[in-house]
Short mmCIF file of C-alpha atoms and ligand atoms in Angstrom, two decimals:
data_model
loop_
_atom_site.label_atom_id
_atom_site.label_comp_id
_atom_site.label_asym_id
_atom_site.label_seq_id
_atom_site.Cartn_x
_atom_site.Cartn_y
_atom_site.Cartn_z
CA MET A 1 0.00 0.00 0.00
CA THR A 2 1.36 3.40 -0.95
CA ASP A 3 1.65 5.98 1.76
CA ALA A 4 1.98 9.76 1.42
CA LEU A 5 5.07 9.87 3.66
CA ASP A 6 6.88 7.19 1.62
CA VAL A 7 6.27 9.09 -1.59
CA SER A 8 7.25 12.44 -0.05
CA ALA A 9 10.53 10.95 1.23
CA ARG A 10 11.32 9.58 -2.24
CA ILE A 11 10.52 12.81 -4.13
CA GLY A 12 11.88 15.10 -1.38
CA PRO A 13 15.27 15.87 -2.97
CA GLY A 14 13.57 17.01 -6.19
CA LEU A 15 11.23 19.27 -4.22
CA VAL A 16 14.14 20.82 -2.31
CA ASP A 17 15.90 21.41 -5.62
CA LEU A 18 12.77 23.16 -6.99
CA ARG A 19 12.54 25.32 -3.87
CA ARG A 20 16.16 26.42 -4.25
CA ARG A 21 15.69 27.27 -7.93
CA LEU A 22 12.67 29.41 -6.99
CA HIS A 23 14.64 31.00 -4.16
CA ARG A 24 17.28 32.20 -6.62
CA THR A 25 14.71 33.91 -8.86
CA PRO A 26 12.11 35.68 -6.68
CA GLU A 27 9.33 37.73 -8.30
CA LEU A 28 6.86 40.27 -6.88
CA GLY A 29 3.13 40.81 -7.08
CA LEU A 30 0.59 39.41 -9.51
CA HIS A 31 2.87 38.73 -12.48
CA LEU A 32 5.43 36.03 -11.82
CA PRO A 33 6.30 34.63 -15.27
CA ASP A 34 9.43 32.75 -14.19
CA THR A 35 7.75 31.23 -11.14
CA GLN A 36 4.71 30.26 -13.20
CA ALA A 37 6.98 28.62 -15.80
CA ALA A 38 8.77 26.70 -13.03
CA VAL A 39 5.43 25.44 -11.67
CA LEU A 40 4.21 24.40 -15.12
CA GLY A 41 7.54 22.63 -15.71
CA ALA A 42 7.34 20.82 -12.38
CA LEU A 43 3.77 19.62 -13.11
CA ALA A 44 4.57 18.55 -16.69
CA GLY A 45 4.04 14.86 -17.26
CA LEU A 46 1.32 14.54 -14.62
CA ASP A 47 -2.22 13.76 -15.70
CA LEU A 48 -3.74 17.11 -14.68
CA GLU A 49 -6.10 19.69 -16.15
CA VAL A 50 -4.01 22.84 -16.00
CA ALA A 51 -5.23 26.41 -16.52
CA THR A 52 -3.30 29.64 -16.17
CA GLY A 53 -4.76 32.95 -15.02
CA HIS A 54 -5.95 35.75 -17.32
CA SER A 55 -5.42 38.79 -15.10
CA LEU A 56 -2.53 37.29 -13.09
CA SER A 57 0.08 34.55 -13.50
CA SER A 58 -1.73 31.97 -11.41
CA VAL A 59 -1.84 28.22 -12.08
CA VAL A 60 -4.90 26.12 -11.29
CA ALA A 61 -4.49 22.37 -11.79
CA VAL A 62 -7.24 19.79 -11.30
CA LEU A 63 -6.25 16.26 -10.38
CA ARG A 64 -8.95 13.62 -10.79
CA GLY A 65 -9.04 10.70 -8.36
CA ARG A 66 -9.66 7.24 -9.78
CA ALA A 67 -11.28 5.52 -6.80
CA PRO A 68 -14.98 4.81 -7.36
CA VAL A 69 -17.45 7.27 -5.85
CA SER A 70 -21.19 6.80 -5.65
CA GLY A 71 -22.88 10.18 -5.82
CA GLU A 72 -21.20 13.57 -6.00
CA ARG A 73 -17.43 13.71 -6.34
CA PRO A 74 -15.87 15.58 -3.41
CA VAL A 75 -13.59 18.50 -4.28
CA VAL A 76 -10.73 19.57 -2.01
CA LEU A 77 -8.60 22.67 -2.66
CA LEU A 78 -4.92 22.91 -1.68
CA ARG A 79 -3.21 26.27 -1.88
CA GLY A 80 0.36 27.52 -2.20
CA ASP A 81 1.28 31.18 -2.67
CA MET A 82 4.15 32.02 -5.02
CA ASP A 83 5.32 35.62 -4.57
CA ALA A 84 8.39 37.15 -2.91
CA LEU A 85 9.10 40.48 -1.20
CA PRO A 86 11.08 43.67 -1.92
CA VAL A 87 13.84 42.72 0.55
CA SER A 88 17.61 42.45 -0.05
CA GLU A 89 18.64 39.00 1.12
CA GLU A 90 21.35 38.71 3.76
CA VAL A 91 21.23 34.94 4.27
CA ASP A 92 24.46 33.11 3.53
CA VAL A 93 23.35 30.15 1.39
CA ASP A 94 24.56 28.98 -2.00
CA TYR A 95 21.05 29.43 -3.43
CA VAL A 96 20.84 33.09 -2.31
CA SER A 97 18.58 35.40 -4.37
CA GLN A 98 20.15 36.38 -7.69
CA ARG A 99 17.82 39.37 -8.01
CA PRO A 100 18.98 42.43 -6.09
CA GLY A 101 16.29 43.87 -3.83
CA LEU A 102 14.05 40.80 -4.12
CA MET A 103 13.87 37.85 -1.74
CA HIS A 104 11.61 34.96 -0.81
CA ALA A 105 11.58 36.37 2.73
CA CYS A 106 8.21 34.86 3.62
CA GLY A 107 9.03 31.32 2.50
CA HIS A 108 6.51 31.13 -0.33
CA ASP A 109 9.14 29.24 -2.35
CA LEU A 110 8.69 26.40 0.16
CA HIS A 111 4.92 26.60 -0.28
CA VAL A 112 5.21 26.20 -4.07
CA ALA A 113 7.55 23.23 -3.71
CA GLY A 114 5.28 21.70 -1.05
CA LEU A 115 2.20 22.02 -3.26
CA VAL A 116 4.04 20.54 -6.26
CA GLY A 117 4.99 17.68 -3.94
CA ALA A 118 1.36 17.19 -2.89
CA ALA A 119 0.41 17.05 -6.59
CA ARG A 120 3.02 14.36 -7.24
CA ILE A 121 1.98 12.31 -4.21
CA LEU A 122 -1.73 12.51 -5.08
CA HIS A 123 -0.97 11.67 -8.71
CA GLU A 124 0.86 8.55 -7.63
CA MET A 125 -1.96 7.64 -5.23
CA ARG A 126 -4.87 8.64 -7.45
CA ASP A 127 -6.31 5.11 -7.42
CA GLU A 128 -7.00 5.77 -3.72
CA LEU A 129 -8.33 9.31 -4.20
CA VAL A 130 -12.12 9.33 -4.20
CA GLY A 131 -12.64 12.88 -5.43
CA ASP A 132 -10.94 15.72 -7.25
CA VAL A 133 -8.28 18.08 -5.99
CA VAL A 134 -7.87 21.70 -7.08
CA LEU A 135 -4.25 22.85 -6.79
CA MET A 136 -4.14 26.64 -6.34
CA PHE A 137 -0.81 28.31 -7.12
CA GLN A 138 -1.45 31.96 -6.38
CA PRO A 139 0.56 35.14 -6.94
CA GLY A 140 0.20 38.44 -5.09
CA GLU A 141 -0.27 37.26 -1.51
CA GLU A 142 2.00 40.03 -0.24
CA GLY A 143 -0.18 42.45 -2.20
CA PRO A 144 -2.20 43.45 -4.05
CA GLY A 145 -3.98 40.10 -3.54
CA GLY A 146 -4.28 37.11 -5.87
CA ALA A 147 -7.02 35.04 -4.25
CA GLU A 148 -9.92 37.34 -5.15
CA PRO A 149 -9.07 37.57 -8.88
CA MET A 150 -8.55 33.78 -8.94
CA ILE A 151 -11.99 33.27 -7.38
CA ARG A 152 -13.47 35.65 -9.98
CA GLU A 153 -11.78 33.59 -12.72
CA GLY A 154 -13.53 30.44 -11.52
CA LEU A 155 -11.09 28.86 -9.04
CA LEU A 156 -13.78 27.39 -6.78
CA GLU A 157 -15.59 25.70 -9.70
CA ALA A 158 -12.41 24.58 -11.51
CA ALA A 159 -13.23 20.88 -10.98
CA GLY A 160 -16.78 21.25 -12.32
CA ARG A 161 -18.28 21.20 -8.82
CA ARG A 162 -17.80 23.74 -6.09
CA VAL A 163 -14.88 23.15 -3.71
CA ASP A 164 -16.00 21.45 -0.46
CA ALA A 165 -12.97 22.17 1.75
CA ALA A 166 -9.70 24.13 1.45
CA TYR A 167 -6.30 23.83 3.13
CA ALA A 168 -3.08 25.85 3.16
CA VAL A 169 0.21 25.71 5.03
CA HIS A 170 2.58 28.60 5.88
CA VAL A 171 6.20 28.34 6.97
CA TYR A 172 7.77 30.41 9.75
CA SER A 173 11.46 31.15 10.17
CA ALA A 174 11.16 31.59 13.98
CA ASP A 175 8.62 31.03 16.80
CA HIS A 176 9.03 27.25 17.19
CA PRO A 177 11.75 24.62 16.69
CA ARG A 178 11.97 23.32 13.12
CA GLY A 179 9.25 20.86 12.17
CA VAL A 180 6.67 21.94 14.76
CA TRP A 181 3.18 22.53 13.33
CA PHE A 182 0.97 25.15 14.95
CA GLY A 183 -2.47 26.68 14.56
CA ARG A 184 -5.77 27.43 16.25
CA PRO A 185 -9.49 27.05 15.54
CA GLY A 186 -11.59 30.12 14.75
CA THR A 187 -9.88 33.45 14.16
CA LEU A 188 -6.27 32.95 13.08
CA MET A 189 -5.31 36.30 11.59
CA ALA A 190 -6.65 39.84 11.47
CA ALA A 191 -8.42 41.77 8.79
CA ALA A 192 -6.19 44.66 7.68
CA ASP A 193 -7.73 47.78 6.16
CA GLU A 194 -6.16 51.08 5.12
CA VAL A 195 -7.85 54.23 6.37
CA HIS A 196 -7.30 57.54 4.56
CA VAL A 197 -8.86 60.75 5.87
CA VAL A 198 -8.69 64.08 4.04
CA VAL A 199 -9.71 66.99 6.25
CA ARG A 200 -10.93 69.77 3.97
CA GLY A 201 -10.70 73.35 5.21
CA THR A 202 -9.79 76.71 3.74
CA GLY A 203 -6.19 77.88 3.95
CA GLY A 204 -4.81 81.36 4.50
CA HIS A 205 -2.32 83.45 6.47
CA GLY A 206 -1.04 81.92 9.69
CA SER A 207 -1.52 85.25 11.47
CA ALA A 208 -5.29 85.31 10.86
CA PRO A 209 -6.70 81.81 11.52
CA GLU A 210 -10.18 83.24 12.11
CA ARG A 211 -10.35 84.00 8.37
CA THR A 212 -9.54 80.37 7.50
CA LYS A 213 -10.81 76.91 8.31
CA ASP A 214 -7.63 75.37 9.65
CA PRO A 215 -7.49 71.59 9.00
CA VAL A 216 -4.34 70.99 11.10
CA PRO A 217 -5.77 71.02 14.65
CA VAL A 218 -8.82 69.14 13.35
CA ALA A 219 -6.58 66.39 11.96
CA CYS A 220 -4.81 66.20 15.34
CA GLU A 221 -8.15 65.87 17.15
CA ILE A 222 -9.19 63.09 14.78
CA VAL A 223 -6.01 61.13 15.60
CA LEU A 224 -6.78 61.32 19.34
CA ALA A 225 -10.51 60.73 18.88
CA PHE A 226 -9.69 57.52 17.00
CA GLN A 227 -7.80 56.19 20.03
CA THR A 228 -10.65 57.12 22.37
CA ALA A 229 -13.17 55.45 20.08
CA VAL A 230 -11.16 52.22 19.97
CA THR A 231 -10.95 51.95 23.76
CA ARG A 232 -14.52 53.19 24.54
CA GLN A 233 -16.59 51.54 21.81
CA PHE A 234 -15.10 48.05 21.40
CA SER A 235 -14.84 45.13 23.79
CA VAL A 236 -11.29 44.31 24.87
CA TRP A 237 -12.11 40.63 24.21
CA ASP A 238 -12.40 41.29 20.48
CA PRO A 239 -9.50 43.68 19.93
CA VAL A 240 -9.24 46.53 17.46
CA VAL A 241 -5.90 48.09 16.53
CA LEU A 242 -6.04 51.48 14.82
CA THR A 243 -2.58 52.92 14.24
CA VAL A 244 -2.13 56.29 12.56
CA GLY A 245 1.12 55.93 10.66
CA ARG A 246 1.04 59.12 8.65
CA VAL A 247 -0.16 62.69 9.22
CA ALA A 248 0.62 65.26 6.54
CA ALA A 249 -0.31 68.90 5.99
CA GLY A 250 1.11 72.23 4.93
CA THR A 251 4.33 73.60 3.54
CA LYS A 252 5.53 76.35 5.92
CA ASP A 253 5.05 77.61 9.49
CA ASN A 254 2.95 80.68 8.62
CA ILE A 255 0.68 79.21 5.96
CA ILE A 256 -2.56 77.48 6.90
CA PRO A 257 -3.11 74.73 4.31
CA ASP A 258 -6.40 73.87 2.61
CA ASP A 259 -6.30 70.26 3.71
CA ALA A 260 -4.66 67.71 5.99
CA HIS A 261 -4.21 63.94 5.57
CA VAL A 262 -4.43 61.20 8.19
CA GLU A 263 -3.54 57.61 7.24
CA ALA A 264 -4.02 54.62 9.50
CA THR A 265 -3.97 50.82 9.48
CA LEU A 266 -7.02 49.18 10.98
CA ARG A 267 -6.73 45.59 12.29
CA THR A 268 -9.79 43.68 13.45
CA PHE A 269 -10.37 40.05 14.43
CA SER A 270 -14.08 39.51 13.70
CA LYS A 271 -16.50 40.41 10.92
CA ASP A 272 -18.71 42.27 13.41
CA HIS A 273 -15.96 44.48 14.74
CA ARG A 274 -14.58 45.05 11.28
CA ALA A 275 -17.93 46.37 10.04
CA LYS A 276 -18.44 48.41 13.20
CA ALA A 277 -14.91 49.86 13.05
CA HIS A 278 -15.48 51.04 9.48
CA GLU A 279 -18.61 52.89 10.67
CA VAL A 280 -16.97 54.33 13.79
CA VAL A 281 -13.87 55.58 11.95
CA ALA A 282 -15.99 57.42 9.38
CA ARG A 283 -18.39 58.85 11.95
CA VAL A 284 -15.64 60.09 14.28
CA ALA A 285 -13.61 61.75 11.52
CA GLN A 286 -16.63 63.38 9.86
CA ASN A 287 -18.16 64.64 13.10
CA VAL A 288 -14.94 65.97 14.62
CA ALA A 289 -14.45 67.92 11.40
CA ALA A 290 -18.09 69.08 11.39
CA ALA A 291 -17.80 70.32 14.98
CA HIS A 292 -15.22 72.83 13.72
CA GLY A 293 -17.08 73.73 10.54
CA LEU A 294 -14.86 71.60 8.24
CA THR A 295 -15.47 68.36 6.38
CA ALA A 296 -13.62 65.05 6.33
CA GLU A 297 -13.59 62.58 3.46
CA VAL A 298 -12.96 59.06 4.71
CA THR A 299 -11.83 56.23 2.44
CA ILE A 300 -11.35 52.74 3.87
CA GLY A 301 -9.57 50.40 1.46
CA ASN A 302 -10.86 46.89 1.83
CA GLY A 303 -7.85 44.73 2.69
CA TYR A 304 -7.80 41.03 3.47
CA PRO A 305 -10.70 39.79 5.62
CA VAL A 306 -10.27 38.03 8.95
CA THR A 307 -8.69 34.57 8.43
CA VAL A 308 -10.96 32.01 10.09
CA ASN A 309 -10.30 28.30 10.56
CA ASP A 310 -13.54 26.32 10.62
CA PRO A 311 -13.40 24.51 14.01
CA ALA A 312 -14.20 21.06 12.57
CA GLU A 313 -11.74 21.51 9.69
CA PHE A 314 -9.08 22.67 12.14
CA GLN A 315 -9.61 19.54 14.25
CA PHE A 316 -9.38 17.40 11.12
CA ALA A 317 -6.17 19.09 9.88
CA ARG A 318 -4.53 18.88 13.30
CA ASP A 319 -5.40 15.17 13.48
CA VAL A 320 -3.77 14.63 10.08
CA VAL A 321 -0.48 16.26 11.05
CA THR A 322 -0.33 14.65 14.50
CA ASP A 323 -1.08 11.24 12.93
CA LEU A 324 1.69 11.75 10.37
CA PHE A 325 4.33 13.41 12.55
CA GLY A 326 3.36 12.70 16.18
CA GLY A 327 1.94 14.88 18.94
CA SER A 328 5.39 16.18 19.90
CA ARG A 329 5.40 18.14 16.63
CA TRP A 330 2.19 20.03 17.39
CA ALA A 331 1.71 23.31 19.35
CA ASP A 332 -1.62 25.06 19.97
CA MET A 333 -1.63 28.81 19.27
CA VAL A 334 -3.18 30.69 22.18
CA ASN A 335 -3.85 33.95 20.35
CA PRO A 336 -4.50 34.93 16.75
CA GLU A 337 -1.90 37.00 14.91
CA ALA A 338 -2.35 40.64 13.90
CA GLY A 339 -0.91 39.93 10.45
CA SER A 340 -3.32 39.25 7.60
CA GLU A 341 -3.53 36.64 4.84
CA ASP A 342 -4.99 36.48 1.34
CA MET A 343 -6.20 32.88 1.90
CA SER A 344 -8.96 34.49 4.00
CA PHE A 345 -10.95 35.13 0.79
CA VAL A 346 -11.03 31.37 0.09
CA LEU A 347 -11.84 30.50 3.72
CA ASP A 348 -14.67 33.05 3.58
CA GLU A 349 -16.24 31.04 0.76
CA VAL A 350 -15.58 27.44 1.83
CA PRO A 351 -14.75 25.85 5.18
CA GLY A 352 -11.13 24.95 5.61
CA CYS A 353 -7.98 25.30 7.63
CA TYR A 354 -4.70 27.19 7.44
CA LEU A 355 -1.84 25.68 9.41
CA ASN A 356 1.68 26.88 10.13
CA ILE A 357 4.91 24.92 10.37
CA SER A 358 8.26 26.13 11.64
CA ALA A 359 11.04 25.96 9.07
CA CYS A 360 13.48 27.56 11.50
CA ALA A 361 16.98 27.14 10.13
CA VAL A 362 18.93 27.91 13.30
CA GLY A 363 19.32 25.86 16.47
CA ASP A 364 17.76 28.37 18.86
CA HIS A 365 14.38 29.39 17.46
CA THR A 366 14.05 32.21 20.01
CA ARG A 367 16.99 33.93 18.34
CA ALA A 368 15.87 33.36 14.77
CA GLU A 369 14.80 36.27 12.58
CA ASP A 370 11.12 36.51 11.68
CA ASN A 371 9.52 36.20 8.24
CA HIS A 372 10.07 39.32 6.10
CA SER A 373 13.50 40.01 7.62
CA PRO A 374 16.45 40.12 5.17
CA ARG A 375 18.00 37.51 7.49
CA ALA A 376 14.95 35.20 7.65
CA ALA A 377 16.27 31.69 6.91
CA PHE A 378 13.94 28.80 6.06
CA ASP A 379 15.08 25.18 6.25
CA ASP A 380 13.66 23.31 3.25
CA ALA A 381 13.96 19.99 5.09
CA VAL A 382 10.27 20.60 5.95
CA VAL A 383 9.14 20.76 2.29
CA PRO A 384 8.46 16.99 2.00
CA ASP A 385 6.44 17.18 5.24
CA ILE A 386 4.29 19.99 3.82
CA ALA A 387 3.74 17.93 0.67
CA ALA A 388 2.75 14.83 2.65
CA ALA A 389 0.44 16.75 4.99
CA LEU A 390 -1.42 18.52 2.16
CA ALA A 391 -1.78 15.29 0.19
CA GLU A 392 -3.01 13.37 3.22
CA MET A 393 -5.57 16.10 4.02
CA ALA A 394 -6.96 15.79 0.48
CA LEU A 395 -7.03 11.97 0.58
CA ARG A 396 -8.72 11.72 3.97
CA ARG A 397 -11.15 14.59 3.61
CA SER A 398 -12.33 13.29 0.23
CA ARG A 399 -13.06 9.90 1.79
CA GLN A 400 -14.98 11.56 4.63
CA LEU A 401 -16.96 13.73 2.22
CA ALA A 402 -17.80 10.73 0.03
CA GLY A 403 -18.68 8.63 3.07
CA VAL A 404 -16.13 6.01 2.00
CA ASP A 405 -14.25 3.91 4.49
CA ALA A 406 -10.47 4.36 4.14
CA ALA A 407 -9.81 0.62 3.80
CA VAL A 408 -12.35 0.34 0.98
CA ALA A 409 -10.79 3.24 -0.90
CA GLN A 410 -7.30 1.82 -0.54
CA GLY A 411 -8.53 -1.69 -1.50
CA ALA A 412 -10.02 -0.24 -4.66
CA GLY A 413 -6.59 0.88 -5.80
CA ALA A 414 -4.72 -2.28 -4.79
ZN1 ZN B 1 3.65 34.76 3.69
#
């Protein structure tokens, strides 16, 4: 009987080689022609239905299981993001980035190699696979966002039926010793929205403010009123972070400008508080301005939604990794993270789970540099584990969804 771990061990060196090739040639954003070509090359020869994106260089591959199913074929989605960051690499490895100012500093090169590995494992085991698997290779996770355009281009119906469950894995360069998986049910990461306020007044001479509508003190009041609103209008048990990172107005000490700008990042951890925070931010800015006879235009850019792990899917995914790798390689996350993640758009549409694994490359993980640092080092020894875990999630969840006993499905392929 074939087993996902056996296959991942056998194909592991090839996956590590792919990861290192990707690491040398990082690309940014939605258009990653070299990365896309590497993915297509790595999938060549497999019996897949492959489609590339129209508005971005995504790859969607459908792998059809060959085990008999009575009734609807289950569809499981596995996701790997592909893009790098504008960071100059300072890690001393022989596969260091060859592109100045660009680096796979968030480990997405490991995700691509892991998802290619899952494809190879599932292809080899497709006699035991009772449904179809959608492999989602997505650009633009670090911005401006690739999941939404992929969904618009038909990602969730790529197999002919809507996806039933979705899984993704992210690597970390610190936080835990190498090989430890970690996650939590429910809210995993924040929603992140950009707030831009333009306070509109009427400028004039600094000596005669009464003949102007000075936007500068109004902008200052809005910054403070935001902080009051966050602490007075939201429960501490569902946190809201509103950080004003930029205030800009004027050109010279004795000129009152026409307008002032306030820019903030808004992080929320639930849909309710996200919607409420959008309302509160607009109301506070507009009414503080109105109190002084000015106006405020508020724009809130919709960033990534809250990333939510379905509790049952989380339990399932944790069971898969602890079955494969043992309980000593699992750690529960107590709190969500204030970062945000593009996979949230998929998890908003279908239940699923996003898990993390430490790829810490140094002995003492407490001294390791975090993701996005120019010194973030990821150990690709975990790539075969990511491949095996993703493949096993697809195999097991398909059987559950089809109501097929594991032994029957495996017998069918023997
Ligand atoms: Zn990332």
